[in-house]
Coordinates of C-alpha atoms in Angstrom, one line a residue:
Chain A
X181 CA 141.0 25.7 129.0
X182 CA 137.9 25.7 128.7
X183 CA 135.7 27.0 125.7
X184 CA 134.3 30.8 126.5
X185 CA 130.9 32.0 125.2
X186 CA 132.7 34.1 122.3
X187 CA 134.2 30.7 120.9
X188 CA 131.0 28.7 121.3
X189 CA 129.6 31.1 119.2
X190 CA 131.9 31.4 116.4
X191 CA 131.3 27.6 116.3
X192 CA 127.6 28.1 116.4
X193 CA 127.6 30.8 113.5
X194 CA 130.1 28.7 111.5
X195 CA 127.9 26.0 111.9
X196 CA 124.6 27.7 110.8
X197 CA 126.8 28.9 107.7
X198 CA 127.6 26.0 106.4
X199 CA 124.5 24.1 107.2
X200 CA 122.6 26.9 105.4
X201 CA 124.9 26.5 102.7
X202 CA 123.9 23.2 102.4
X203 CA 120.8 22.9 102.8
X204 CA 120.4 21.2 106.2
X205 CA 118.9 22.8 108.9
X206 CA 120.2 21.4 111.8
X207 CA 120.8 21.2 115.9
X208 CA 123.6 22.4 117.3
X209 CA 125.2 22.2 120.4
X210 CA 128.3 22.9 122.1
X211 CA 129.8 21.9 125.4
X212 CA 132.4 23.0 127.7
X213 CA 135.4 20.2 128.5
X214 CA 133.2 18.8 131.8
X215 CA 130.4 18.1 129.3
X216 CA 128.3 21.0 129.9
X217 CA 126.1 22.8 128.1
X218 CA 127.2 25.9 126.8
X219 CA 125.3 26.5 123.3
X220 CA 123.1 25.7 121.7
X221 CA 121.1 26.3 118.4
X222 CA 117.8 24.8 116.8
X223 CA 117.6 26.5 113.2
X224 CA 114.2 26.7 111.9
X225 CA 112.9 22.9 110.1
X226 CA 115.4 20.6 111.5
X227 CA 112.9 18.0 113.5
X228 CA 112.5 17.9 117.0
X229 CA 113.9 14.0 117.4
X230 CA 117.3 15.8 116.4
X231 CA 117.8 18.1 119.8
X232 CA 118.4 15.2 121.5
X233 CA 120.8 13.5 119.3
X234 CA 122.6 17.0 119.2
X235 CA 123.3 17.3 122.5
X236 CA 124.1 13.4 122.8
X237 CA 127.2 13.4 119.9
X238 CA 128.5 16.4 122.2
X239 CA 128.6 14.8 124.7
X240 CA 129.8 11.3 123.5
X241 CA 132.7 13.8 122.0
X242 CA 133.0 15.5 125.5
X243 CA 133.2 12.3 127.9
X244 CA 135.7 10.0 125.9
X245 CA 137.8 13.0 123.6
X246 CA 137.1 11.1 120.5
X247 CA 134.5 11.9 118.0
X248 CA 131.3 10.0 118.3
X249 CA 131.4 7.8 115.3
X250 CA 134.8 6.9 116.7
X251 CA 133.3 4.8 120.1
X252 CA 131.0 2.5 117.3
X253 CA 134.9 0.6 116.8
X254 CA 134.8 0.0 120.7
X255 CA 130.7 -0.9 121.0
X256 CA 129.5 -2.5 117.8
X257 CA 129.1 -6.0 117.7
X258 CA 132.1 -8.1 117.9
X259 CA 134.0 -5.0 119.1
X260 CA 136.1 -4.8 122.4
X261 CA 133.4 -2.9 124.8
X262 CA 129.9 -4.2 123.6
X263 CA 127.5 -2.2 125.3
X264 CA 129.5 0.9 126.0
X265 CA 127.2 2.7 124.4
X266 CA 124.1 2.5 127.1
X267 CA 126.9 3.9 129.5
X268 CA 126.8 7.6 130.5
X269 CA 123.5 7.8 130.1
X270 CA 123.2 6.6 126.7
X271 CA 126.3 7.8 124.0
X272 CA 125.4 8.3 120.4
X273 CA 127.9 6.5 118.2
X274 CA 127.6 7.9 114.6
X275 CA 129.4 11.0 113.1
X276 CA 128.7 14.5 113.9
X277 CA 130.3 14.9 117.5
X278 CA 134.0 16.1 117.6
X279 CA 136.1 16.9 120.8
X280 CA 137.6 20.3 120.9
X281 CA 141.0 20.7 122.0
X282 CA 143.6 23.7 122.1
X283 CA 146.2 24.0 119.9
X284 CA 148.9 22.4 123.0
X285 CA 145.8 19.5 122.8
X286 CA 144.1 20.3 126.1
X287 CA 140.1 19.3 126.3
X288 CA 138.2 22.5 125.5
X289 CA 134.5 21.2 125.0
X290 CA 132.8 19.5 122.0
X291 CA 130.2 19.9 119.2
X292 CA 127.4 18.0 118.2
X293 CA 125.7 18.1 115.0
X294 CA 122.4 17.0 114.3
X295 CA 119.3 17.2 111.7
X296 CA 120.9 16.3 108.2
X297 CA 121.9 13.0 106.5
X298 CA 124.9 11.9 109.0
X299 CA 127.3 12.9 106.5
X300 CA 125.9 16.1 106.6
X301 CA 126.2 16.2 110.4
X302 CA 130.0 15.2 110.2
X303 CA 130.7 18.3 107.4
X304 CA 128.9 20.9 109.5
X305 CA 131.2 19.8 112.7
X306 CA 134.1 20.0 111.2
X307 CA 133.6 22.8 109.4
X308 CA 132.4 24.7 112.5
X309 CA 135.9 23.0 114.2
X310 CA 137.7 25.2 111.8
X311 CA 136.3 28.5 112.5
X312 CA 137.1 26.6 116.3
X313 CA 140.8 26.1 116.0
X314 CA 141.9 28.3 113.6
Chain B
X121 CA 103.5 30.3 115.7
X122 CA 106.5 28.7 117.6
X123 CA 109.3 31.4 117.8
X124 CA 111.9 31.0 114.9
X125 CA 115.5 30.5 115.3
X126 CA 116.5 34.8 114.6
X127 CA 114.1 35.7 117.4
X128 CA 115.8 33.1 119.9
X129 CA 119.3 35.1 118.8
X130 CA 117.5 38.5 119.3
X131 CA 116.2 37.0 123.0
X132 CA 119.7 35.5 123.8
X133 CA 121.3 39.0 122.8
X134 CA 119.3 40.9 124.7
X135 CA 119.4 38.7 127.6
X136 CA 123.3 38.8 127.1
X137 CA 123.6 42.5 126.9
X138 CA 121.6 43.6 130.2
X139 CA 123.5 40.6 131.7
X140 CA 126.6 42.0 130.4
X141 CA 125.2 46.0 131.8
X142 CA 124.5 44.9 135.4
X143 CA 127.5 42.3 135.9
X144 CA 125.6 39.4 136.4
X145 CA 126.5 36.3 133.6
X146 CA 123.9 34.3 133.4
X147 CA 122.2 31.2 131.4
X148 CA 120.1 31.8 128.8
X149 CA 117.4 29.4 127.7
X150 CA 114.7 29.6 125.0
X151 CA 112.3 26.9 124.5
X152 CA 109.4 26.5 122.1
X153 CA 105.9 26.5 122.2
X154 CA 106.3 22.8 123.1
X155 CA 108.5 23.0 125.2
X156 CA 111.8 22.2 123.2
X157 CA 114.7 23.5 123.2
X158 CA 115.4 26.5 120.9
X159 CA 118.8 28.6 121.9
X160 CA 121.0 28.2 125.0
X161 CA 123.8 30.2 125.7
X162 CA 125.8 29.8 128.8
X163 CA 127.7 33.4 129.7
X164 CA 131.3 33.2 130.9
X165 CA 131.2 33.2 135.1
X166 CA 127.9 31.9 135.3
X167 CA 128.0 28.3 137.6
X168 CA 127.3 25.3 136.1
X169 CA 124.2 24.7 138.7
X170 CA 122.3 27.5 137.2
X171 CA 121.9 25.5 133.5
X172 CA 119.4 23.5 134.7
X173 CA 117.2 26.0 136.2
X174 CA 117.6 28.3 133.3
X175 CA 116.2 25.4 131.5
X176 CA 113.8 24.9 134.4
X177 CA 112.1 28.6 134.6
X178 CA 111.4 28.2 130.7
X179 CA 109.9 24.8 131.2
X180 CA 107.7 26.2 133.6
X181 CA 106.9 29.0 131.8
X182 CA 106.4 27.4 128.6
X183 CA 104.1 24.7 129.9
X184 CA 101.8 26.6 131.9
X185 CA 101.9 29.7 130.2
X186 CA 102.5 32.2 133.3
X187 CA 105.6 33.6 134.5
X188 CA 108.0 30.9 136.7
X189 CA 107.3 32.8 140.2
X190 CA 103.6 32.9 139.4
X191 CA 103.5 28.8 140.0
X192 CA 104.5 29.5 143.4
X193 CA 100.9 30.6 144.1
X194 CA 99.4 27.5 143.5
X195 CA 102.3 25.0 145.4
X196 CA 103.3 27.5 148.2
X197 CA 102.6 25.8 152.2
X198 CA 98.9 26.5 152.2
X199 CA 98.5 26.7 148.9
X200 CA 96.2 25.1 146.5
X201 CA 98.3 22.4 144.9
X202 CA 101.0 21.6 147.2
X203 CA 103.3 19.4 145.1
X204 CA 102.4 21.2 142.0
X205 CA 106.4 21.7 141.6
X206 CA 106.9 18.1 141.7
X207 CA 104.9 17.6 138.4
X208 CA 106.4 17.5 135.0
X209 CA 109.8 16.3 136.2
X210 CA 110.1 19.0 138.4
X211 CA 109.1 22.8 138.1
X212 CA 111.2 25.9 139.0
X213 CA 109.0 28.7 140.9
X214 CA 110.7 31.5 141.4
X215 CA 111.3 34.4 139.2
X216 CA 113.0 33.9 135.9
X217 CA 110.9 32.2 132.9
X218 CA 108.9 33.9 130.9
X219 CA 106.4 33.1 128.5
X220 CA 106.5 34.2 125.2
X221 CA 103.2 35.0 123.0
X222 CA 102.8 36.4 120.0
X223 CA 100.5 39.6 119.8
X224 CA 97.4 37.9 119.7
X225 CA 98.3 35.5 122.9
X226 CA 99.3 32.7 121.2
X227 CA 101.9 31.0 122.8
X228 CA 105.2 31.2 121.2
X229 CA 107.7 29.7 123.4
X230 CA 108.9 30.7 126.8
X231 CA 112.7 32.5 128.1
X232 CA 114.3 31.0 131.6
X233 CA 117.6 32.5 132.6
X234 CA 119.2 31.9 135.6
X235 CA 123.0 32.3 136.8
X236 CA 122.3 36.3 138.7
X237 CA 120.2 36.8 141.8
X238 CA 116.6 36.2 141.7
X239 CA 115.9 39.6 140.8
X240 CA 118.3 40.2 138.5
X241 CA 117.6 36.9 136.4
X242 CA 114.0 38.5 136.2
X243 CA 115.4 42.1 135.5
X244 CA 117.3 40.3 132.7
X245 CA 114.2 37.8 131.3
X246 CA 112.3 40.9 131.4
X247 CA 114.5 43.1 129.4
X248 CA 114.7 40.3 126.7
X249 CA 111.0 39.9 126.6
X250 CA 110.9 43.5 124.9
X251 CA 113.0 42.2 122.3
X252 CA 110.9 40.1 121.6
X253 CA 107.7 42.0 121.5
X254 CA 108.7 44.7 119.9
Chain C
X193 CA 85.9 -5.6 137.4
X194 CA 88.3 -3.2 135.0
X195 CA 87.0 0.2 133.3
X196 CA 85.8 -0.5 130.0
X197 CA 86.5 1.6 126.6
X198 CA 82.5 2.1 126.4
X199 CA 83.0 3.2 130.3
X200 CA 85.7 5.4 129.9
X201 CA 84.4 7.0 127.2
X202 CA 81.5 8.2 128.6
X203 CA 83.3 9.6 131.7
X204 CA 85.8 11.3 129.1
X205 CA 82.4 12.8 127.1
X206 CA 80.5 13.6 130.7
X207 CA 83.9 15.6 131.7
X208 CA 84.4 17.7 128.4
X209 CA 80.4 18.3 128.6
X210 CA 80.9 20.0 132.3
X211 CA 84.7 21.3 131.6
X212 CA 83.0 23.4 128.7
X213 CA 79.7 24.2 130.5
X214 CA 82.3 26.2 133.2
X215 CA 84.9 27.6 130.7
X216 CA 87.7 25.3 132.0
X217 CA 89.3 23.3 129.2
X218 CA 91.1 20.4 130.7
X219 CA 92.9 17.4 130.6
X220 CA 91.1 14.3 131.5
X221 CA 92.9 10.7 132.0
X222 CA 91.3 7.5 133.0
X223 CA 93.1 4.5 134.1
X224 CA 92.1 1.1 134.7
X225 CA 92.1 -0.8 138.2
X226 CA 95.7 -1.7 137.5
X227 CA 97.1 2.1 136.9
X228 CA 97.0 1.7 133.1
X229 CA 96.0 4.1 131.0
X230 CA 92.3 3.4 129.1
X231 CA 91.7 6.9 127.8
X232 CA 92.9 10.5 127.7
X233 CA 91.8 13.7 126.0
X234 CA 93.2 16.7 125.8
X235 CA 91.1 20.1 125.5
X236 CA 91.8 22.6 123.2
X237 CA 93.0 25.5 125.2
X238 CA 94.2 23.4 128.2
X239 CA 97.4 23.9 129.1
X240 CA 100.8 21.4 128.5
X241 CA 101.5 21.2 132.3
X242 CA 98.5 20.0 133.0
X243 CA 98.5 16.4 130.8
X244 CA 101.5 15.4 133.7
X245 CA 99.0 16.6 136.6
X246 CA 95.8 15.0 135.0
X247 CA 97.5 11.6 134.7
X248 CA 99.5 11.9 138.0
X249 CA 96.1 12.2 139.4
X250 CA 94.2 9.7 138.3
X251 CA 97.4 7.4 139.2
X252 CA 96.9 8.5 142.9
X253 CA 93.5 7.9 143.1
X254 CA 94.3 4.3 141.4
X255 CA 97.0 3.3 143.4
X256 CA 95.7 4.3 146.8
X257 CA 91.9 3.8 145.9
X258 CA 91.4 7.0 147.3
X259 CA 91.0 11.1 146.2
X260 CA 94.2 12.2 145.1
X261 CA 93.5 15.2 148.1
X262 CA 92.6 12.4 150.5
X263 CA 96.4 11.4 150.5
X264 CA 97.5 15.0 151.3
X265 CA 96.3 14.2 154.9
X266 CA 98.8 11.3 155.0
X267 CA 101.7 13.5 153.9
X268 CA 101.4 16.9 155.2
X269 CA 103.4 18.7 157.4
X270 CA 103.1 17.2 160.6
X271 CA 101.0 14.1 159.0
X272 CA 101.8 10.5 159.7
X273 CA 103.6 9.8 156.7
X274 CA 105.7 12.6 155.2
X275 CA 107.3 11.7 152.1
X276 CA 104.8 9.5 150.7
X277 CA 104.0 12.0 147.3
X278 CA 107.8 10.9 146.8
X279 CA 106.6 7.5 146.2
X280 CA 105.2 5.6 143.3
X281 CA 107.4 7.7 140.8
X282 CA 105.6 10.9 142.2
X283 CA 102.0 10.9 143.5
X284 CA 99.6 14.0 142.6
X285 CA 98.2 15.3 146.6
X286 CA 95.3 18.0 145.7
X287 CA 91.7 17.3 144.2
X288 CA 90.9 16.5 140.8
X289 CA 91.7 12.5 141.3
X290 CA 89.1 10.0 142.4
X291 CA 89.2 6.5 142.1
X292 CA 86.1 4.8 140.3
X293 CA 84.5 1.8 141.7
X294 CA 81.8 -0.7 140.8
X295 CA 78.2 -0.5 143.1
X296 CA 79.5 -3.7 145.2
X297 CA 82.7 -1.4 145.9
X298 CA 85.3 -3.0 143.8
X299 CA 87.6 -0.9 141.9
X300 CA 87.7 -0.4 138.4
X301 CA 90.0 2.3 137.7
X302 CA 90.5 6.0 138.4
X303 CA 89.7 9.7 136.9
X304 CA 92.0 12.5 136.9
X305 CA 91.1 16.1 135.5
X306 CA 93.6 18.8 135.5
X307 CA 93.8 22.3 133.4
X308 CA 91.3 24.7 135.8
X309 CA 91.7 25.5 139.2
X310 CA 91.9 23.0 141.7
X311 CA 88.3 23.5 142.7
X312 CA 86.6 23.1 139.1
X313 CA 89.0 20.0 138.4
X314 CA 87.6 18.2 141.2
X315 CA 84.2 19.4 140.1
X316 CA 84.5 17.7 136.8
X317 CA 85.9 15.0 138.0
X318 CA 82.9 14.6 140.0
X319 CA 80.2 15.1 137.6
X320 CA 82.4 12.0 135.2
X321 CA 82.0 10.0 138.3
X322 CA 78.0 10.2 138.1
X323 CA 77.9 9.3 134.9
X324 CA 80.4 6.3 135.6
X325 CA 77.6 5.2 138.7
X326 CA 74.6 6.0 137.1
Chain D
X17 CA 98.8 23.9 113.0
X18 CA 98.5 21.2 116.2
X19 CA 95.9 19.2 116.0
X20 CA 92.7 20.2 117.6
X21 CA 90.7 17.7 119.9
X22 CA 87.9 17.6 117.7
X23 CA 90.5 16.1 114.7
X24 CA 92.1 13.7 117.9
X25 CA 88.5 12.4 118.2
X26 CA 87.9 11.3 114.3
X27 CA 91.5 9.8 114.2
X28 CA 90.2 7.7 117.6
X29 CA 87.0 6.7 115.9
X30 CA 88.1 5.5 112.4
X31 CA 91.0 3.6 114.0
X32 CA 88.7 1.7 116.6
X33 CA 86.3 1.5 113.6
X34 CA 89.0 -0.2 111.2
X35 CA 90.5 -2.1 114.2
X36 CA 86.7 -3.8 115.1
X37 CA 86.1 -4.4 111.9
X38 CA 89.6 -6.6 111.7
X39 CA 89.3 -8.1 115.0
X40 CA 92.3 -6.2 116.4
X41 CA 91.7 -4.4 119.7
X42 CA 94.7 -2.0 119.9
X43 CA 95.5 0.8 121.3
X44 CA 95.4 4.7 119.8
X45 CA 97.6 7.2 121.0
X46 CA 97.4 10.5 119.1
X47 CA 100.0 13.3 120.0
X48 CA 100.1 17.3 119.0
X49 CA 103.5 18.5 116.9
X50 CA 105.3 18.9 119.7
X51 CA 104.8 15.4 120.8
X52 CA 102.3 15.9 123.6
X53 CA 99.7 13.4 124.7
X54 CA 96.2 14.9 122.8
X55 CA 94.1 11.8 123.1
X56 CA 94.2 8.0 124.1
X57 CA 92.1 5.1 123.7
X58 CA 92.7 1.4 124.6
X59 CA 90.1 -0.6 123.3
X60 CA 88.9 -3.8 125.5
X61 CA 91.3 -7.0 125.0
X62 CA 94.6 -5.2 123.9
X63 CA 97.5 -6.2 126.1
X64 CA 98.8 -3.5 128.4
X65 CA 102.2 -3.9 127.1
X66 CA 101.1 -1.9 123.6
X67 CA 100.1 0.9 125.7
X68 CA 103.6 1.6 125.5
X69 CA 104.8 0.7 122.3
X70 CA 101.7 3.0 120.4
X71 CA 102.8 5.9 122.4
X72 CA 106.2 5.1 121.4
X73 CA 105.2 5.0 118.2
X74 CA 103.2 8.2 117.8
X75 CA 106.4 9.9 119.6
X76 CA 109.0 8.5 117.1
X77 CA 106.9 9.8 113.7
X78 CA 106.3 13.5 115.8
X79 CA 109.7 13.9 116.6
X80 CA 111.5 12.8 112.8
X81 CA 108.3 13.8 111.0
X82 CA 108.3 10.3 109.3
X83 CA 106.3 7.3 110.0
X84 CA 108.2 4.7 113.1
X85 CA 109.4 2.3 110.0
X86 CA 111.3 4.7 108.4
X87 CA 113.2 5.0 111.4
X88 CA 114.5 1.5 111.1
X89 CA 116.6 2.6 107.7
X90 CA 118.8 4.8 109.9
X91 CA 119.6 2.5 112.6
X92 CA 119.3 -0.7 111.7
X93 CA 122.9 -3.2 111.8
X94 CA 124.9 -1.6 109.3
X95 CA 122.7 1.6 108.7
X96 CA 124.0 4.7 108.7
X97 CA 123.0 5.2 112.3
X98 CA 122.9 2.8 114.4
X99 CA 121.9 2.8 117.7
X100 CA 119.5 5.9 117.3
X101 CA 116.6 3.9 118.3
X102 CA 118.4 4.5 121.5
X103 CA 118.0 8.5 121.8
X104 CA 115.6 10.7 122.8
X105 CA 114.1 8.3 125.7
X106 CA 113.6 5.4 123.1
X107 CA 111.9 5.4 119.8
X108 CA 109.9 2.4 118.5
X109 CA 111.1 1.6 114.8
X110 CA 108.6 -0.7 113.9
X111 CA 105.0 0.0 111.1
X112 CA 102.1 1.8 113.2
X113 CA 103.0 5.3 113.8
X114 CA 102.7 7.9 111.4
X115 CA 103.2 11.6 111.3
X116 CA 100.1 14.1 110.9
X117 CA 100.6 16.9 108.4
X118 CA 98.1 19.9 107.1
X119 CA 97.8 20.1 103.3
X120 CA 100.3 22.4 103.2
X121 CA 103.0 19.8 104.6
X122 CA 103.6 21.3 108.3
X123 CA 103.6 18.9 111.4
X124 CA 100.1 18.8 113.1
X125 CA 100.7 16.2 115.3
X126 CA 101.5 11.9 114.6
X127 CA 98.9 9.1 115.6
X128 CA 100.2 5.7 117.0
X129 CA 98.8 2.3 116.9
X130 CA 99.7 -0.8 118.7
X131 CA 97.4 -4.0 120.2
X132 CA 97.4 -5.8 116.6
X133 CA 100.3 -7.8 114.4
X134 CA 102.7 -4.6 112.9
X135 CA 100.9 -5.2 109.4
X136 CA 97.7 -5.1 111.4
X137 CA 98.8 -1.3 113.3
X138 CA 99.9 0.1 110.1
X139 CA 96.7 -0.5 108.2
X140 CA 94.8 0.6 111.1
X141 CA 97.3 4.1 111.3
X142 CA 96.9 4.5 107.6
X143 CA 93.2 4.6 107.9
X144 CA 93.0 7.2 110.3
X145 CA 95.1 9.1 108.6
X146 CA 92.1 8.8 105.7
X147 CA 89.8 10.5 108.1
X148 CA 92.0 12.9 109.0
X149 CA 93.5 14.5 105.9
X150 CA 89.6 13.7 103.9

């Protein structure tokens, strides 16, 4: 099923939470299970260059139901599917995009984190996936 | 000033509530001064074909500074810049995006929502707007 | 013989002198014979929407060695060749575009203007051009 | 606080002043905060190929607040993020664009310069930047 605009903000708010609590101001954007935008949330210093990356890791997340660092094992260099990555439009391929799913595993949307360090990114998203599945 | 992430929330809640009042779910999208994106937030029951002008009307609104149905002036059959909606990768010109300024006309961003009638999604902007001003 | 930086220059300084003699801060882009960009400026005041219209028109006038509004007779309603704005990535059909050319009629390159109405556009784009002749 | 056109025009002048005095006709593209084209200048004898790659640059150090080299940390083989030169339409991650801050560290705008060797952009950048902080 897919994610309803009470759940996309929970994630949101959870998000902004823990990025706050951080220190990393951030983009952050969710999508429904077709890859579509459904929220989204610039807080106040994250730079501009991050929107896009935001909305990228949600939907590399959303297209293949695998978090985004995950497609780098298929696209890097050596890897199975070099070049994967300039399908779709372009995929972004480092951490901070996670699939959501329901509890039976169904595709529900994803989130995409962007602004911080990439480890940064990564902790907000799955923090905000708890407030998601829990 | 560019308009900061809690006045985005108070536009998107506003927006959400008279949406939520007149039974018409709509998008919600608030872009910078620059034209960036801000907040989104896609309401339960709106259709997917209504993101992108939601996104549209505040483009619009945000780079030329007047409301999305005023641009129809200009590029209207007979007007004075037929084409004008071609520009810019494409305008929206009918009613829904609104520019936002701060009290001494600076520009602060712009709010396009789309998803309800015409009227309604300009009943709706509208009603945000005073969130904002106020 | 192509536009030089001394050349476009002066048409850039011989635009903003006009533009701020009327009150109409503008955008003003000058191309070379070829389509590529040689100089652009930005006025304060002018709005975002108009740096997309300012360089679509100069790219007009360069491409069809005509007025940008010249090519709206082409493509009209009811004109001999409808669709041809869709061309060329998107061509710019009202005035403010005109093509410069050396006294033996060769061209050079092109001037757009775009941030007033369509009327003082083409008027400063007019005055540039004397200086470009003279 | 954007940069105003009267700033864009020093910025133009001490980069084609350092640039003649090297021999290294390049080209000068000089963008507002939110990445918007604020003035342009290709000097005579640059190839039109850096057209491209100095807006690039200039749009890379707007939109991550850094200069287009720093870039290259984060996505280089085996950095942290690779494959982020491929977002938001393309960034250049090479020396010659670098971002344009007020004395109180907020994003004004970013310059970019390319025509020269990289070495050759970046000391041309860096002494714009001279004239425009000084």
């Amino acid at each position: 099923m897919n994610i309803t605009a009470q759940q996309a903000r929970l994630l949101v708010e959870a998000a902004e939470s823990k990025a706050a609590e951080i220190g990393a101001p951030v983009n952050i954007a969710v999508l429904d299970a077709g890859g579509h935008l459904k929220a989204f949330s610039r807080m106040d210093g994250a730079v501009l260059g991050a929107i896009d990356i935001a909305l990228g890791k949600a939907k590399t997340a959303a297209l293949f139901e695998i978090t985004s660092e995950s497609i780098w094992d298929f696209c890097k260099p050596g890897g199975p599917a070099e070049g994967l990555q300039s399908t779709n439009g372009g995929l972004v391929t480092f951490g901070g995009g996670i699939p959501l799913k329901t509890r039976d595993g169904q595709m529900s949307g994803a989130i995409g984190i962007s602004g911080g360090t990439v480890s940064q990114d990564f902790e907000i998203a799955k923090k905000a996936l708890d407030a998601f599945v829990s």
